CSV table of N, CA and C in Angstrom, one decimal:
chain,number,residue,atom,x,y,z
A,1,MET,N,104.3,99.5,126.8
A,1,MET,CA,102.8,100.4,127.1
A,1,MET,C,101.2,100.0,127.3
A,2,ASN,N,100.6,100.6,128.2
A,2,ASN,CA,99.3,100.3,128.4
A,2,ASN,C,98.8,100.6,127.3
A,3,ILE,N,97.3,100.4,127.1
A,3,ILE,CA,96.1,100.8,126.6
A,3,ILE,C,95.8,102.4,126.8
A,4,ASN,N,95.6,102.2,128.3
A,4,ASN,CA,95.3,103.5,128.8
A,4,ASN,C,96.3,104.8,128.5
A,5,ASP,N,97.7,104.3,128.4
A,5,ASP,CA,98.8,105.3,128.2
A,5,ASP,C,98.3,105.9,126.7
A,6,VAL,N,98.0,104.9,125.7
A,6,VAL,CA,97.6,105.6,124.2
A,6,VAL,C,96.6,106.2,124.4
A,7,ILE,N,95.3,106.1,125.2
A,7,ILE,CA,94.2,106.9,125.0
A,7,ILE,C,94.8,108.0,125.6
A,8,LEU,N,95.4,108.2,126.6
A,8,LEU,CA,95.8,109.3,127.4
A,8,LEU,C,96.5,110.6,126.6
A,9,LYS,N,97.4,109.7,125.8
A,9,LYS,CA,98.5,110.6,125.2
A,9,LYS,C,97.6,111.1,124.2
A,10,THR,N,97.3,110.5,123.6
A,10,THR,CA,96.0,110.8,122.3
A,10,THR,C,95.2,112.0,122.7
A,11,VAL,N,94.4,111.6,123.7
A,11,VAL,CA,93.5,112.5,124.2
A,11,VAL,C,94.3,114.1,124.6
A,12,SER,N,94.9,114.0,125.4
A,12,SER,CA,95.8,115.4,125.9
A,12,SER,C,96.4,116.1,125.2
A,13,LYS,N,96.8,115.4,123.5
A,13,LYS,CA,97.5,116.3,122.8
A,13,LYS,C,96.2,117.5,122.2
A,14,ALA,N,94.9,116.9,122.2
A,14,ALA,CA,94.0,118.0,121.7
A,14,ALA,C,93.4,118.7,122.7
A,15,VAL,N,93.6,118.2,124.1
A,15,VAL,CA,92.9,119.0,125.1
A,15,VAL,C,94.4,119.9,125.4
A,16,VAL,N,95.2,119.7,125.4
A,16,VAL,CA,96.6,120.8,125.2
A,16,VAL,C,96.4,121.8,124.5
A,17,LEU,N,95.6,121.5,123.2
A,17,LEU,CA,95.7,122.6,122.3
A,17,LEU,C,94.5,123.6,122.8
A,18,ILE,N,93.5,122.7,123.3
A,18,ILE,CA,92.5,123.6,123.7
A,18,ILE,C,92.5,124.6,125.1
A,19,ILE,N,93.4,123.9,126.0
A,19,ILE,CA,93.6,124.6,127.2
A,19,ILE,C,94.5,125.5,126.6
A,20,LEU,N,95.6,125.8,126.2
A,20,LEU,CA,96.3,126.9,125.6
A,20,LEU,C,95.7,128.1,124.4
A,21,THR,N,94.8,127.3,123.9
A,21,THR,CA,93.8,128.7,123.3
A,21,THR,C,93.1,129.3,124.2
A,22,PHE,N,92.3,128.5,125.1
A,22,PHE,CA,91.7,129.4,126.2
A,22,PHE,C,92.7,130.1,127.0
A,23,GLY,N,93.9,129.9,127.6
A,23,GLY,CA,94.6,130.4,128.3
A,23,GLY,C,95.2,132.1,127.6
A,24,ILE,N,95.0,132.0,126.2
A,24,ILE,CA,95.5,132.7,125.4
A,24,ILE,C,94.7,133.8,125.3
A,25,TYR,N,93.4,133.3,125.3
A,25,TYR,CA,92.3,134.3,125.3
A,25,TYR,C,91.9,134.8,126.7
A,26,LEU,N,91.9,134.2,127.7
A,26,LEU,CA,92.1,134.7,129.1
A,26,LEU,C,93.1,135.5,129.2
A,27,PHE,N,94.5,135.3,128.5
A,27,PHE,CA,95.4,136.5,128.7
A,27,PHE,C,94.9,138.0,128.1
A,28,PHE,N,94.6,137.7,126.8
A,28,PHE,CA,94.7,139.4,125.9
A,28,PHE,C,93.0,139.6,126.3
A,29,SER,N,92.3,138.8,126.8
A,29,SER,CA,90.7,139.8,127.3
A,29,SER,C,90.5,140.1,128.7
A,30,GLY,N,91.9,140.0,129.6
A,30,GLY,CA,91.8,140.5,130.6
A,30,GLY,C,92.0,141.9,130.8
A,31,HIS,N,92.3,142.8,129.8
A,31,HIS,CA,92.4,144.2,130.3
A,31,HIS,C,91.2,144.7,130.6
A,32,ASN,N,90.0,144.3,129.6
A,32,ASN,CA,88.9,144.9,129.7
A,32,ASN,C,87.8,144.0,130.2
A,33,GLN,N,88.0,142.7,130.6
A,33,GLN,CA,86.9,142.1,131.0
A,33,GLN,C,87.9,141.0,131.9
A,34,PRO,N,87.3,139.9,132.6
A,34,PRO,CA,87.9,138.8,133.9
A,34,PRO,C,88.8,138.3,132.9
A,35,GLY,N,89.9,138.3,133.6
A,35,GLY,CA,91.0,137.2,132.9
A,35,GLY,C,92.5,138.1,133.3
A,36,GLY,N,93.2,137.9,132.5
A,36,GLY,CA,94.4,138.5,132.5
A,36,GLY,C,95.8,137.8,132.7
A,37,GLY,N,97.1,138.3,133.1
A,37,GLY,CA,98.3,137.5,133.2
A,37,GLY,C,98.3,136.4,134.3
A,38,PHE,N,97.8,136.7,135.3
A,38,PHE,CA,97.5,135.9,136.4
A,38,PHE,C,96.6,134.2,136.3
A,39,ILE,N,95.6,135.1,135.8
A,39,ILE,CA,94.8,133.3,135.5
A,39,ILE,C,95.0,132.8,134.1
A,40,GLY,N,95.3,133.6,133.2
A,40,GLY,CA,95.9,133.0,131.6
A,40,GLY,C,97.1,132.4,131.8
A,41,GLY,N,97.8,132.8,132.8
A,41,GLY,CA,99.1,131.7,133.2
A,41,GLY,C,98.8,130.5,133.9
A,42,LEU,N,97.9,130.7,134.8
A,42,LEU,CA,97.6,129.1,135.3
A,42,LEU,C,96.8,128.5,134.3
A,43,VAL,N,96.0,128.9,133.5
A,43,VAL,CA,95.4,128.0,132.8
A,43,VAL,C,96.7,127.3,131.5
A,44,ILE,N,97.7,128.3,131.0
A,44,ILE,CA,98.8,128.0,130.5
A,44,ILE,C,99.7,126.8,130.9
A,45,ALA,N,99.9,127.0,132.2
A,45,ALA,CA,100.5,126.4,133.1
A,45,ALA,C,100.0,124.9,133.3
A,46,SER,N,98.7,125.0,133.4
A,46,SER,CA,97.7,123.5,133.5
A,46,SER,C,98.2,122.7,132.2
A,47,ALA,N,98.2,123.1,131.0
A,47,ALA,CA,98.5,122.6,129.9
A,47,ALA,C,99.7,121.9,129.6
A,48,PHE,N,100.7,122.7,130.2
A,48,PHE,CA,102.2,122.1,130.7
A,48,PHE,C,102.1,121.0,131.7
A,49,VAL,N,101.5,121.2,132.5
A,49,VAL,CA,101.5,120.1,133.5
A,49,VAL,C,100.7,118.9,133.0
A,50,LEU,N,99.8,119.0,132.1
A,50,LEU,CA,99.0,117.7,131.5
A,50,LEU,C,100.1,117.3,130.6
A,51,MET,N,101.1,117.9,130.2
A,51,MET,CA,101.8,117.5,129.2
A,51,MET,C,103.0,116.5,129.9
A,52,PHE,N,103.3,116.9,131.1
A,52,PHE,CA,104.3,116.5,131.9
A,52,PHE,C,103.5,115.1,132.8
A,53,LEU,N,102.2,115.0,132.9
A,53,LEU,CA,101.8,113.9,133.5
A,53,LEU,C,101.5,112.9,132.4
A,54,SER,N,101.1,113.4,131.1
A,54,SER,CA,100.8,112.5,129.9
A,54,SER,C,101.8,111.6,129.7
A,55,TYR,N,102.9,112.3,129.2
A,55,TYR,CA,104.6,111.7,129.0
A,55,TYR,C,105.3,112.1,130.1
A,56,ASP,N,106.5,111.3,129.6
A,56,ASP,CA,107.5,111.3,130.7
A,56,ASP,C,108.0,112.7,131.2
A,57,SER,N,108.8,113.4,131.9
A,57,SER,CA,109.4,114.9,132.2
A,57,SER,C,110.8,114.6,131.0
A,58,GLU,N,111.4,113.7,130.6
A,58,GLU,CA,112.5,113.6,129.8
A,58,GLU,C,111.9,113.9,128.5
A,59,THR,N,111.0,113.1,128.1
A,59,THR,CA,110.5,113.5,126.6
A,59,THR,C,109.3,115.2,126.5
A,60,VAL,N,109.1,115.6,127.5
A,60,VAL,CA,108.7,117.0,127.4
A,60,VAL,C,109.2,117.7,127.2
A,61,SER,N,110.7,117.6,128.3
A,61,SER,CA,111.7,118.7,128.2
A,61,SER,C,112.6,118.8,126.8
A,62,GLU,N,112.9,117.5,126.2
A,62,GLU,CA,113.3,117.1,124.7
A,62,GLU,C,112.3,118.1,123.8
A,63,ALA,N,110.9,118.2,123.7
A,63,ALA,CA,110.3,118.5,122.8
A,63,ALA,C,110.2,120.2,123.0
A,64,LEU,N,110.3,120.5,124.3
A,64,LEU,CA,110.1,121.9,124.7
A,64,LEU,C,111.2,122.3,125.6
A,65,PRO,N,112.3,122.4,125.1
A,65,PRO,CA,113.5,122.7,125.8
A,65,PRO,C,113.4,124.4,126.6
A,66,ILE,N,112.3,124.7,127.4
A,66,ILE,CA,112.2,125.7,128.3
A,66,ILE,C,112.9,125.3,129.5
A,67,ASP,N,113.6,126.4,130.2
A,67,ASP,CA,114.0,126.7,131.4
A,67,ASP,C,113.1,127.6,132.0
A,68,PHE,N,112.0,126.6,133.0
A,68,PHE,CA,111.0,127.0,133.7
A,68,PHE,C,111.5,128.4,135.0
A,69,LYS,N,112.7,127.9,135.2
A,69,LYS,CA,113.2,129.1,136.2
A,69,LYS,C,113.5,130.3,135.6
A,70,LYS,N,114.3,130.0,134.6
A,70,LYS,CA,114.7,131.4,134.0
A,70,LYS,C,113.5,132.0,133.3
A,71,LEU,N,112.5,131.4,132.8
A,71,LEU,CA,111.3,132.1,132.4
A,71,LEU,C,110.6,132.7,133.2
A,72,SER,N,110.7,132.2,134.7
A,72,SER,CA,109.9,133.1,135.5
A,72,SER,C,110.6,134.2,136.1
A,73,GLY,N,112.0,134.2,135.8
A,73,GLY,CA,113.2,135.3,136.1
A,73,GLY,C,112.6,136.4,134.9
A,74,LEU,N,112.4,136.0,133.8
A,74,LEU,CA,112.3,136.7,132.8
A,74,LEU,C,110.9,137.5,132.9
A,75,GLY,N,109.9,136.8,133.2
A,75,GLY,CA,108.5,137.5,134.0
A,75,GLY,C,108.5,138.4,134.9
A,76,VAL,N,109.4,138.3,135.8
A,76,VAL,CA,109.6,139.2,136.8
A,76,VAL,C,110.3,140.5,136.3
A,77,LEU,N,111.1,140.3,135.7
A,77,LEU,CA,111.8,141.3,135.0
A,77,LEU,C,111.3,142.2,134.1
A,78,LEU,N,110.5,141.5,133.0
A,78,LEU,CA,109.4,142.1,132.3
A,78,LEU,C,108.4,142.8,133.0
A,79,ALA,N,107.7,142.3,134.3
A,79,ALA,CA,106.8,143.1,134.7
A,79,ALA,C,107.4,144.1,135.5
A,80,MET,N,108.7,144.5,135.9
A,80,MET,CA,109.1,145.4,136.8
A,80,MET,C,109.7,146.4,136.3
A,81,THR,N,110.3,145.7,134.8
A,81,THR,CA,110.4,146.9,133.6
A,81,THR,C,109.5,147.6,132.9
A,82,SER,N,108.4,147.1,132.8
A,82,SER,CA,107.1,147.8,132.5
A,82,SER,C,106.5,149.0,133.5
A,83,GLY,N,106.9,148.5,134.7
A,83,GLY,CA,106.5,149.3,135.8
A,83,GLY,C,107.3,150.6,136.1
A,84,ILE,N,108.6,150.3,135.7
A,84,ILE,CA,109.7,151.5,136.2
A,84,ILE,C,109.8,152.3,134.7
A,85,ALA,N,109.6,152.1,134.1
A,85,ALA,CA,109.8,152.6,132.5
A,85,ALA,C,109.1,154.0,132.4
A,86,PRO,N,107.9,154.1,132.9
A,86,PRO,CA,107.2,155.2,133.0
A,86,PRO,C,107.9,156.4,134.0
A,87,MET,N,108.3,155.5,134.7
A,87,MET,CA,109.0,156.7,135.8
A,87,MET,C,109.8,157.6,134.9
A,88,PHE,N,110.7,156.8,134.0
A,88,PHE,CA,111.9,157.5,133.5
A,88,PHE,C,111.0,158.5,131.9
A,89,LEU,N,110.1,158.7,132.1
A,89,LEU,CA,109.5,159.2,131.2
A,89,LEU,C,108.3,160.5,131.8
A,90,GLY,N,108.5,160.6,133.3
A,90,GLY,CA,107.6,161.5,134.1
A,90,GLY,C,106.6,161.3,134.6
A,91,GLY,N,106.3,159.8,134.3
A,91,GLY,CA,104.8,159.2,135.1
A,91,GLY,C,105.0,158.6,136.2
A,92,ALA,N,104.0,158.2,136.6
A,92,ALA,CA,104.4,157.4,137.8
A,92,ALA,C,105.0,156.0,137.9
A,93,PHE,N,104.7,154.9,138.9
A,93,PHE,CA,105.1,153.6,138.8
A,93,PHE,C,104.2,153.2,138.6
A,94,LEU,N,104.1,152.2,137.5
A,94,LEU,CA,103.1,151.2,136.9
A,94,LEU,C,101.9,152.1,136.1
A,95,SER,N,102.2,153.4,135.9
A,95,SER,CA,101.1,154.2,134.9
A,95,SER,C,100.8,153.9,133.5
A,96,GLN,N,100.0,153.6,132.9
A,96,GLN,CA,99.8,153.1,131.7
A,96,GLN,C,99.8,153.8,130.6
A,97,SER,N,99.7,153.6,129.1
A,97,SER,CA,99.0,154.2,128.1
A,97,SER,C,98.8,153.4,127.0
A,98,PHE,N,97.8,154.1,126.4
A,98,PHE,CA,97.1,153.4,125.3
A,98,PHE,C,96.6,153.9,124.2
A,99,GLY,N,96.3,153.5,123.0
A,99,GLY,CA,96.3,154.0,121.6
A,99,GLY,C,95.4,153.4,121.0
A,100,TYR,N,94.6,154.0,120.1
A,100,TYR,CA,93.9,152.6,118.9
A,100,TYR,C,94.7,152.7,117.8
A,101,PHE,N,94.7,151.6,116.8
A,101,PHE,CA,95.9,151.5,115.9
A,101,PHE,C,95.0,150.9,114.7
A,102,ASP,N,95.0,151.3,113.7
A,102,ASP,CA,94.3,150.1,112.6
A,102,ASP,C,95.1,149.2,112.2
A,103,LEU,N,95.1,148.0,112.6
A,103,LEU,CA,96.0,146.6,112.3
A,103,LEU,C,95.1,145.8,111.0
A,104,PRO,N,96.1,145.2,109.8
A,104,PRO,CA,95.5,145.0,108.8
A,104,PRO,C,94.2,143.9,109.1
A,105,ILE,N,94.6,142.6,110.0
A,105,ILE,CA,93.6,141.8,110.1
A,105,ILE,C,92.7,141.9,111.2
A,106,PHE,N,93.2,142.9,112.1
A,106,PHE,CA,92.1,143.1,113.3
A,106,PHE,C,91.2,144.3,113.1
A,107,GLY,N,91.4,145.2,112.7
A,107,GLY,CA,90.9,146.7,112.2
A,107,GLY,C,91.3,147.3,113.4
A,108,LYS,N,90.4,148.3,113.8
A,108,LYS,CA,90.9,149.2,114.7
A,108,LYS,C,91.0,148.4,116.4
A,109,THR,N,92.3,148.4,116.6
A,109,THR,CA,92.5,147.6,117.8
A,109,THR,C,93.1,148.7,118.8
A,110,GLU,N,92.6,148.3,120.3
A,110,GLU,CA,93.4,149.2,121.4
A,110,GLU,C,94.5,148.5,122.0
A,111,LEU,N,95.7,149.4,121.9
A,111,LEU,CA,97.1,148.3,122.7
A,111,LEU,C,97.4,149.4,123.4
A,112,ALA,N,97.3,148.2,124.9
A,112,ALA,CA,97.9,149.2,126.2
A,112,ALA,C,99.1,148.9,126.5
A,113,THR,N,100.1,149.4,127.3
A,113,THR,CA,101.4,149.0,128.0
A,113,THR,C,101.1,148.2,128.8
A,114,VAL,N,99.8,148.0,129.4
A,114,VAL,CA,99.6,146.9,130.7
A,114,VAL,C,99.8,145.5,130.5
A,115,THR,N,99.6,145.6,128.7
A,115,THR,CA,99.6,144.0,128.2
A,115,THR,C,101.3,143.7,128.6
A,116,ILE,N,102.1,144.4,128.5
A,116,ILE,CA,103.8,144.1,128.5
A,116,ILE,C,103.7,143.5,130.3
A,117,PHE,N,103.1,144.5,130.9
A,117,PHE,CA,103.1,144.0,132.6
A,117,PHE,C,102.5,142.5,132.4
A,118,GLU,N,101.1,142.4,132.0
A,118,GLU,CA,100.7,141.1,132.4
A,118,GLU,C,101.2,140.1,131.6
A,119,ALA,N,102.2,140.5,130.6
A,119,ALA,CA,103.2,139.3,129.9
A,119,ALA,C,103.9,138.6,130.6
A,120,GLY,N,104.5,139.8,131.8
A,120,GLY,CA,105.3,139.8,132.8
A,120,GLY,C,105.0,138.4,133.9
A,121,ILE,N,103.6,138.8,134.2
A,121,ILE,CA,102.8,138.5,135.5
A,121,ILE,C,102.8,136.9,134.8
A,122,ALA,N,102.4,136.8,133.6
A,122,ALA,CA,101.8,135.5,132.9
A,122,ALA,C,102.9,134.4,132.9
A,123,LEU,N,104.1,134.8,132.2
A,123,LEU,CA,105.5,134.3,132.3
A,123,LEU,C,106.0,133.6,133.6
A,124,THR,N,106.0,134.6,134.6
A,124,THR,CA,106.3,134.5,136.1
A,124,THR,C,105.5,133.2,136.9
A,125,VAL,N,104.0,133.4,136.3
A,125,VAL,CA,103.1,132.3,136.8
A,125,VAL,C,103.5,131.0,136.2
A,126,ILE,N,103.6,131.1,135.1
A,126,ILE,CA,103.7,129.4,134.5
A,126,ILE,C,105.4,128.9,134.7
A,127,GLY,N,106.1,129.7,135.0
A,127,GLY,CA,107.4,129.3,135.4
A,127,GLY,C,107.3,128.9,137.0
A,128,VAL,N,106.8,129.6,138.0
A,128,VAL,CA,106.6,129.1,139.3
A,128,VAL,C,105.5,127.7,139.3
A,129,VAL,N,105.1,127.9,138.3
A,129,VAL,CA,103.8,127.0,138.6
A,129,VAL,C,104.3,125.4,138.2
A,130,VAL,N,104.8,125.5,137.0
A,130,VAL,CA,105.9,124.2,136.1
A,130,VAL,C,106.9,123.9,137.2
A,131,ASN,N,107.4,124.9,137.8
A,131,ASN,CA,108.8,124.8,138.6
A,131,ASN,C,108.5,123.6,140.1
A,132,ILE,N,107.1,124.4,140.4
A,132,ILE,CA,106.4,123.7,141.7
A,132,ILE,C,106.0,122.0,141.2
A,133,ILE,N,105.3,121.8,140.5
A,133,ILE,CA,105.4,120.7,139.9
A,133,ILE,C,106.4,119.7,139.5
A,134,LEU,N,107.3,120.3,138.9
A,134,LEU,CA,108.5,119.4,138.4
A,134,LEU,C,109.3,118.9,140.0
A,135,SER,N,109.5,120.0,140.8
A,135,SER,CA,109.9,119.6,142.1
A,135,SER,C,109.4,118.9,142.8
A,136,ILE,N,108.0,118.7,142.8
A,136,ILE,CA,107.4,117.5,143.5
A,136,ILE,C,107.6,116.4,142.6
A,137,SER,N,107.4,116.2,141.4
A,137,SER,CA,107.7,115.0,140.8
A,137,SER,C,108.9,114.6,140.9
A,138,GLU,N,109.9,115.2,141.1
A,138,GLU,CA,111.5,114.6,141.3
A,138,GLU,C,111.5,114.1,142.8
A,139,ASP,N,110.6,114.4,143.7
A,139,ASP,CA,110.7,114.0,145.2
A,139,ASP,C,110.0,112.6,145.4
A,140,GLU,N,110.0,111.5,144.1
A,140,GLU,CA,109.4,110.5,144.3
A,140,GLU,C,109.8,109.8,145.1
């Protein structure tokens, strides 16, 4: 192990935490501000890519047993389900509803069904981006 590897691995642990926090912030702020599932998913995927670059693929795969192909499929399924579900309730495709709720820690908070759609988009983007990077790294 080179000294540069130790520095990279140590710094990447903190940077991944910062990137994941920023990605989650972008995801949740996307309904009313710039951001959302796509850009939040890209930022979160970049944290996974940094982990794969800092450590080898086997180490990260053991620590995070996530099948990114299944994750992208789950994301598509979630996004499509959130789009089709309103049709069974008499609404149009991709119509949304929202309400204001008093949550214990957050206080009065708006919850919207578009967050479910955005979660599907984020999962799809994370799965596809990480799959592309892993496919490229296997072709060495």
